[in-house]
Amino acid sequence: MLTGQQYKDSLKDGRKVYFQGRQIEDMETEPALAVPLQVAADGYDKHYSSEPGAVNPLIDAPRSPEELRDKIPVFMEMDLLLNVTYQSLMTLLVAAPRIEAVAPQYVERITAYVEDAKRRDIRITECITDAKGNRSRHPAAQDDPDSYVRVVDRTADGVVIRGAKLHISAAALGHDLMVMPTKNMRPGEEDWAICAAVPVNAPGVHITNTSYHPYGRDERDHPTSAKISVPDSMCIFDDVFVPHERVFLDGQAEQAAVFAHSLGLWERLGGTAFMVEQADELVGLAQLIAEANGAAKISHIREKIDEMMIHATLLRAGLEAALLHAHATPQGYYYPDDMYTNVTKFQGAAQFSKMVRHLHEIAGGAVLTAPSNSDFENETLAPFLEKYMSTGDDVSGRYRTQLFHAIRDTTADAYGGWHHVTNLQSGGGMFAQRLVTRRHYDMDRAKQLALKAAGLTGA
């Protein structure tokens, strides 16, 4: 296993990483990258063991429904980079038996890669969403065939790929990029049916970075995002060679969607677990600011908080159902139920805006206009700010102001906007969750109940 410092040193490998148009040679010198880098390094140190042959215990595949359930609090403790590493490895393990009948040659490679990744203690990021070009056209019909990542050459030793993957969280901070098809492919689209593990420092790989990190601003006014920011990337593959042992699908168009479906399941489980935690956090912020405002007993405020609590409880119930109805792969790895996971993720995303609206209505306009922490340190301003931001002897101005900063940071600033979009789009977006729900919902039973209600059972 690697220590945090060894992890940091391992990233100084010639990778091409960019931020705001500049190539970054040392990520520790760039605050928007240094913060998540340190978070990942701390995660390494937290789970480090010097025992020979030790591997990170958090990335073991669950072997029972109980072990799967036990993973939920673990998800909450993981840094995002370790989380997506876990999801990547679980995706491969779930996908392997699903492609074995058609492409058995890849199963051994997948098994070997997973074991090697655990042994080397590397971090892996998921690369699934393509540039896509014209959304009304399939990959082979695009004006630019590189709109979806594709194989442009095959040699005796491997393949050469070209294209780009978008919206990739923490790509610059990992060791490998798990490239997989974003959708099902048709006959004639075999070149786009490619799944492979690409080293971040492979020649031809370029990684851009955007971030909601509050660089250049007082980090005390951003109590959440200043500590846990994660960059999102476009990963560009400019004729990148990938050796055969790192290729897990190549040309089997009918199997292209298997990896996306497997990834979506694990990603939605992680997303759902986070949404449950986030929903409770929103309830807590709403209650605290209502109390600080002296409005906690006002009927319409109570009703809004009640509705937020109902939303949070329903999400937790959906997560429980997904775990209760867990399924096993032929190898004995357990994964959450598809339908309950997707329904819960959909509901969390669909209602998130409304819950945030309730919070903003409860809190008031000071969510955006509250004084900064620096203002409170000004000798002239401090007494006035304390006087006018306070709502009574038991609620200090500084305390109430910090609640406003927390609400703004998590729901009404760059980090809040990031959450708003990722809640909608992560795990394939709401349309994908509708498709999975329709595929697994017991429509025959519903129709029989309807026929019975209509007195048409014998028709």
C-alpha atoms as one frame of an Amber mdcrd trajectory, in Angstrom:
protein
   0.000   0.000   0.000   1.004   3.616  -0.538   1.347   6.367   2.027  -0.097
   9.769   1.283   3.321  11.140   0.340   4.084   8.153  -1.871   0.753   8.765
  -3.586   1.652  12.402  -4.218   5.059  11.415  -5.546   3.498   8.829  -7.860
   1.611  11.586  -9.705   4.845  13.296 -10.751   5.004  11.053 -13.778   4.967
  13.418 -16.745   1.184  13.654 -16.999  -0.316  16.522 -18.999  -2.636  18.367
 -16.604  -4.070  21.832 -17.304  -5.930  24.452 -15.259  -7.264  27.737 -16.658
  -5.226  27.208 -19.812  -1.942  26.611 -18.008  -0.113  23.288 -17.873   0.410
  22.433 -14.219   3.721  20.824 -13.390   3.147  20.554  -9.637  -0.454  20.246
  -8.446   0.510  21.185  -4.888   1.164  24.749  -6.089  -2.386  25.205  -7.446
  -4.985  25.584  -4.624  -7.876  24.248  -6.705  -5.885  21.043  -7.244  -3.822
  21.008  -4.060  -6.854  20.726  -1.770  -8.350  17.608  -3.377  -4.841  16.189
  -3.770  -4.338  16.492  -0.015  -7.775  14.987   0.681  -6.826  11.965  -1.423
  -3.416  11.727   0.287  -5.099  11.846   3.691  -7.291   8.966   2.554  -4.188
   6.957   1.729  -2.693   7.627   5.163  -5.963   6.818   6.924  -6.052   3.286
   5.555  -2.331   2.611   5.205  -0.913  -0.674   6.427   2.743  -1.683   6.304
   1.869  -5.375   6.435   3.298  -7.283   3.441   0.597  -7.892   0.855  -1.909
  -5.585   2.542  -4.624  -4.013   0.378  -7.134  -1.297   1.136 -10.008  -3.088
   2.899 -12.558  -0.556   1.659 -12.390  -1.740  -1.937 -13.248  -5.375  -1.283
 -16.329  -6.521  -3.164 -19.276  -7.309  -0.839 -19.926 -11.053  -0.509 -23.286
 -10.829   1.243 -26.230  -8.432   1.570 -24.919  -7.569   5.028 -21.498  -6.617
   3.665 -23.189  -4.518   0.992 -25.179  -2.689   3.666 -22.012  -2.125   5.666
 -20.534  -0.346   2.633 -22.986   2.568   2.891 -21.338   4.367   5.828 -17.996
   3.534   4.225 -19.060   5.462   1.112 -19.614   8.506   3.306 -16.092   8.235
   4.727 -14.333   7.738   1.399 -12.808  10.646  -0.456 -14.304  10.952  -3.926
 -11.223   9.544  -5.656 -11.310   6.358  -3.588 -15.060   6.149  -4.142 -14.784
   6.248  -7.950 -11.924   3.748  -7.756 -14.218   1.384  -5.893 -17.020   1.983
  -8.396 -14.650   1.318 -11.317 -13.470  -2.001  -9.905 -17.013  -3.087  -8.998
 -18.135  -2.179 -12.517 -15.555  -4.520 -13.995 -16.465  -7.351 -11.619 -20.195
  -7.047 -12.394 -19.615  -6.647 -16.150 -17.261  -9.624 -16.501 -19.865 -12.410
 -16.163 -22.282 -10.476 -18.364 -19.871 -10.500 -21.321 -18.327 -13.907 -20.686
 -20.610 -15.859 -23.034 -19.807 -13.570 -25.980 -16.280 -12.409 -25.161 -14.686
 -14.795 -22.611 -11.160 -13.617 -23.471 -11.708 -10.403 -21.513 -12.766 -11.990
 -18.237  -9.257 -13.144 -17.353  -7.877  -9.694 -18.177 -10.473  -8.028 -15.963
  -9.715 -10.315 -13.045  -5.977  -9.772 -13.419  -6.388  -5.994 -13.680  -8.600
  -5.754 -10.589  -6.128  -7.745  -8.508  -3.181  -5.728  -9.815  -4.957  -2.424
  -9.123  -5.641  -3.484  -5.543  -2.072  -4.684  -5.055  -0.542  -1.474  -6.431
  -3.049   0.632  -4.460  -3.790   2.859  -7.446  -6.688   5.229  -7.978  -8.956
   4.901 -11.026 -11.441   7.394 -12.451 -14.489   6.595 -14.579 -14.491   7.900
 -18.149 -17.852   7.275 -19.746 -19.496  10.399 -21.232 -18.295  11.219 -24.761
 -18.315  14.575 -26.506 -21.246  13.077 -28.531 -21.342  15.722 -31.283 -24.855
  15.928 -32.759 -27.077  14.169 -30.219 -29.560  13.092 -32.886 -26.924  10.947
 -34.615 -25.294   7.686 -33.672 -21.489   7.455 -33.412 -20.935   6.199 -36.953
 -23.143   8.969 -38.418 -21.314  11.915 -36.857 -19.586  14.469 -39.075 -16.539
  13.923 -36.860 -16.088  10.223 -36.057 -14.049  11.188 -32.985 -17.176  12.555
 -31.287 -17.230   9.218 -29.485 -13.994   7.593 -28.311 -12.999   4.993 -30.883
 -10.247   2.655 -31.968  -8.312   4.145 -34.882  -5.684   1.412 -35.171  -5.118
  -2.157 -34.003  -1.654  -3.643 -33.744  -0.237  -6.949 -32.604   0.360  -5.429
 -29.155  -2.740  -3.349 -28.560  -5.061  -0.624 -29.828  -4.822   3.106 -30.507
  -7.757   5.237 -29.345  -8.872   8.768 -30.146 -11.605  11.013 -28.740 -12.543
  12.711 -25.485 -14.450  11.946 -22.312 -16.251  14.775 -20.483 -17.364  15.459
 -16.901 -14.699  13.226 -15.343 -14.339  13.919 -11.621 -10.806  13.811 -10.163
  -9.258  12.549 -13.421  -6.030  14.503 -12.862  -5.559  12.945  -9.435  -5.757
   9.273 -10.369  -3.398   6.788 -11.969  -5.684   5.151 -14.545  -8.641   6.313
 -16.633 -11.298   3.605 -16.996 -12.560   4.322 -20.517 -15.841   2.615 -21.412
 -18.612   3.068 -24.000 -21.279   5.543 -23.014 -24.108   3.653 -24.727 -25.121
   0.616 -26.734 -23.528   0.357 -30.161 -25.051  -0.864 -33.421 -23.630  -3.230
 -36.038 -21.063  -1.196 -37.948 -20.031   0.692 -34.825 -17.507  -1.866 -33.600
 -14.691   0.695 -33.439 -16.611   2.635 -30.791 -17.133  -0.456 -28.608 -13.958
  -0.032 -26.579 -13.325  -0.425 -22.861  -9.799  -0.023 -21.529  -7.729   1.187
 -18.586  -5.516   4.049 -19.785  -2.643   5.397 -17.646  -3.068   9.118 -16.994
   0.523   9.723 -18.101   0.190   7.783 -21.366   1.483   9.772 -24.366  -1.406
  11.588 -26.026  -3.519  12.010 -22.870  -4.389  15.616 -21.946  -6.569  16.547
 -18.956  -8.291  19.910 -18.488  -9.700  20.910 -15.085 -12.540  23.088 -13.830
 -13.313  23.562 -10.145 -15.790  25.118  -7.757 -12.972  25.628  -5.250 -13.243
  29.191  -3.834  -9.718  30.178  -4.805  -8.936  33.828  -4.199 -11.771  34.131
  -1.633 -11.923  33.870   2.143 -12.201  30.128   2.671 -13.949  30.634   6.017
 -16.949  31.907   4.070 -16.995  28.574   2.208 -16.973  26.064   5.071 -17.685
  23.058   2.869 -16.322  23.682  -0.622 -12.972  24.992   0.633 -12.285  21.614
   2.230 -13.660  19.044  -0.211 -13.451  20.556  -3.689 -12.910  18.129  -6.576
 -11.893  19.126 -10.118 -13.892  17.955 -13.124 -12.115  17.255 -16.379 -12.209
  16.712 -20.082  -9.901  13.792 -20.838  -8.505  14.028 -24.357  -7.100  10.924
 -26.054  -4.963  11.964 -28.997  -4.014   8.640 -30.609  -3.225   6.894 -27.312
  -1.771   3.381 -27.431  -3.278   0.852 -24.998  -1.702  -2.631 -24.661  -3.976
  -5.671 -24.955  -3.773  -6.584 -21.276  -5.515  -3.286 -20.457  -8.293  -3.737
 -23.039 -11.531  -5.252 -21.683 -13.759  -4.887 -24.753 -12.839  -4.231 -28.349
 -15.316  -4.460 -31.183 -18.157  -6.401 -29.547 -20.826  -3.796 -30.308 -23.653
  -5.787 -28.753 -21.838  -5.757 -25.398 -20.939  -2.069 -25.383 -23.673  -1.005
 -22.963 -22.846  -3.654 -20.351 -20.151  -1.530 -18.740 -22.318   1.601 -18.679
 -25.176  -0.302 -17.050 -22.846  -1.851 -14.477 -21.204   1.499 -13.721 -24.522
   3.284 -13.514 -25.687   0.871 -10.853 -22.714   1.469  -8.557 -22.584   5.177
  -9.307 -26.281   5.568  -8.538 -25.878   3.629  -5.302 -23.101   5.978  -4.214
 -25.147   8.939  -5.430 -28.236   7.711  -3.600 -26.308   7.160  -0.357 -24.963
  10.704  -0.629 -28.416  12.114  -1.423 -29.790  10.533   1.742 -27.059  12.195
   3.785 -27.481  15.466   1.900 -31.250  15.490   2.458 -30.743  15.164   6.206
 -28.173  17.967   6.057 -30.687  20.254   4.310 -33.252  19.479   7.013 -30.681
  20.312   9.693 -29.739  23.607   8.072 -33.417  24.526   7.669 -34.187  23.808
  11.312 -31.107  25.624  12.621 -31.655  28.765  10.574 -35.371  28.773  11.412
 -34.468  28.659  15.103 -31.804  31.354  14.665 -34.307  33.554  12.831 -36.896
  33.040  15.571 -39.224  31.482  12.993 -39.189  27.794  13.948 -42.765  27.835
  15.276 -44.341  29.672  12.350 -46.775  27.277  10.640 -45.608  27.624   7.026
 -41.971  27.244   8.127 -42.844  24.080  10.051 -44.739  22.725   7.025 -41.753
  23.254   4.757 -39.409  21.521   7.183 -41.942  18.682   7.568 -41.959  18.227
   3.790 -38.155  18.205   3.744 -38.164  15.529   6.451 -40.644  13.419   4.476
 -38.417  13.719   1.394 -35.331  12.688   3.374 -37.162   9.725   4.910 -38.460
   8.499   1.549 -34.940   8.577   0.127 -33.672   6.552   3.059 -36.512   4.072
   2.564 -35.586   3.687  -1.101 -31.967   3.062  -0.204 -33.053   0.463   2.332
 -35.200  -1.264  -0.304 -32.293  -1.334  -2.762 -30.128  -3.040  -0.139 -32.864
  -5.387   1.085 -33.411  -6.696  -2.453 -29.707  -7.025  -3.319 -28.643  -9.500
  -6.015 -25.526 -11.620  -6.468 -23.298 -12.121  -9.503 -22.279 -15.695 -10.427
 -19.002 -15.000  -8.599 -20.886 -14.174  -5.402 -20.469 -10.383  -5.391 -23.555
  -8.525  -4.175 -24.967  -5.398  -5.737 -28.094  -3.314  -4.978 -31.407  -3.812
  -6.725 -31.543  -1.925 -10.031 -35.078  -0.614  -9.817 -35.055   0.623  -6.226
 -31.649   2.243  -6.691 -32.735   4.078  -9.812 -36.147   5.096  -8.491 -34.565
   6.560  -5.361 -31.891   8.388  -7.326 -34.559   9.789  -9.645 -36.717  10.962
  -6.756 -33.764  12.587  -5.020 -32.815  14.491  -8.167 -36.387  15.431  -9.084
 -37.153  16.924  -5.668 -33.776  18.473  -4.871 -34.630  21.893  -6.325 -37.842
  22.041  -4.307 -36.052  21.158  -1.075 -33.454  23.857  -1.718 -36.244  26.327
  -2.484 -37.816  25.538   0.882 -34.458  26.095   2.584 -33.931  29.440   0.855
 -37.450  30.602   1.710 -36.934  29.645   5.352 -33.501  31.282   5.561 -34.143
  34.576   3.754 -32.040  36.899   1.619 -29.057  36.924   3.979 -28.092  33.612
   2.360 -26.542  35.842  -0.294 -25.813  39.071   1.565 -24.510  38.057   5.010
 -21.242  39.779   5.996 -17.993  37.883   5.560 -15.867  36.518   8.368 -13.327
  39.208   7.540 -15.963  41.868   8.194 -16.362  40.549  11.728 -12.629  41.047
  12.269 -12.830  44.760  11.481 -12.777  46.678  14.784 -15.232  49.269  13.540
 -17.693  46.891  11.930 -17.630  44.012  14.410 -19.902  45.520  17.106 -22.478
  46.592  14.504 -22.452  43.249  12.740 -22.802  41.371  15.981 -25.672  43.671
  17.009 -27.647  43.496  13.768 -27.003  39.893  12.767 -28.030  38.667  16.210
 -31.676  37.789  16.849 -31.506  37.644  20.637 -29.291  36.985  23.603 -29.045
  33.258  22.779 -28.210  33.697  19.061 -24.958  35.522  18.321 -24.527  37.437
  15.094 -21.429  35.446  14.188 -23.235  32.115  14.716 -26.200  33.101  12.546
 -23.935  34.512   9.868 -21.969  31.281   9.680 -25.204  29.368   9.115 -25.941
  31.666   6.179 -22.478  30.992   4.765 -23.032  27.234   5.047 -26.382  27.471
   3.258 -24.969  29.688   0.512 -21.874  27.519   0.029 -23.790  24.248  -0.234
 -26.842  25.431  -2.192 -26.413  28.912  -3.717 -22.802  29.329  -4.822 -20.433
  27.495  -7.154 -20.486  24.320  -5.062 -24.271  24.476  -4.744 -24.625  24.871
  -8.498 -22.288  21.937  -9.031 -24.476  19.832  -6.762 -27.637  20.934  -8.517
 -26.359  19.746 -11.893 -24.600  16.601 -10.692 -27.698  15.452  -8.791 -29.530
  15.578 -12.114 -26.824  14.205 -14.394 -24.633  11.798 -12.448 -25.255   8.112
 -12.983 -26.644   8.628 -16.469 -29.214  11.338 -15.837 -32.909  11.086 -15.054
 -33.869   9.666 -18.454 -31.571   6.705 -17.868 -33.189   6.131 -14.482 -36.617
   6.130 -16.142 -35.436   3.501 -18.616 -34.073   1.226 -15.898 -37.257   1.603
 -13.873 -39.438   0.680 -16.851 -37.240  -2.332 -17.563 -37.629  -3.716 -14.041
 -41.094  -2.580 -12.990 -43.721  -5.349 -12.775 -46.083  -3.911 -15.374 -47.969
  -7.199 -15.845 -48.996  -7.192 -12.201 -50.083  -3.551 -12.434 -52.199  -4.302
 -15.496 -53.832  -7.284 -13.822 -54.764  -5.151 -10.837 -56.226  -2.533 -13.191
 -58.246  -5.162 -15.082 -59.575  -6.477 -11.792 -60.564  -2.981 -10.700 -62.374
  -2.470 -14.000 -64.196  -5.797 -13.729 -62.405  -7.076 -16.819 -60.470  -9.953
 -15.274 -62.292 -12.506 -17.351 -62.207 -10.503 -20.593
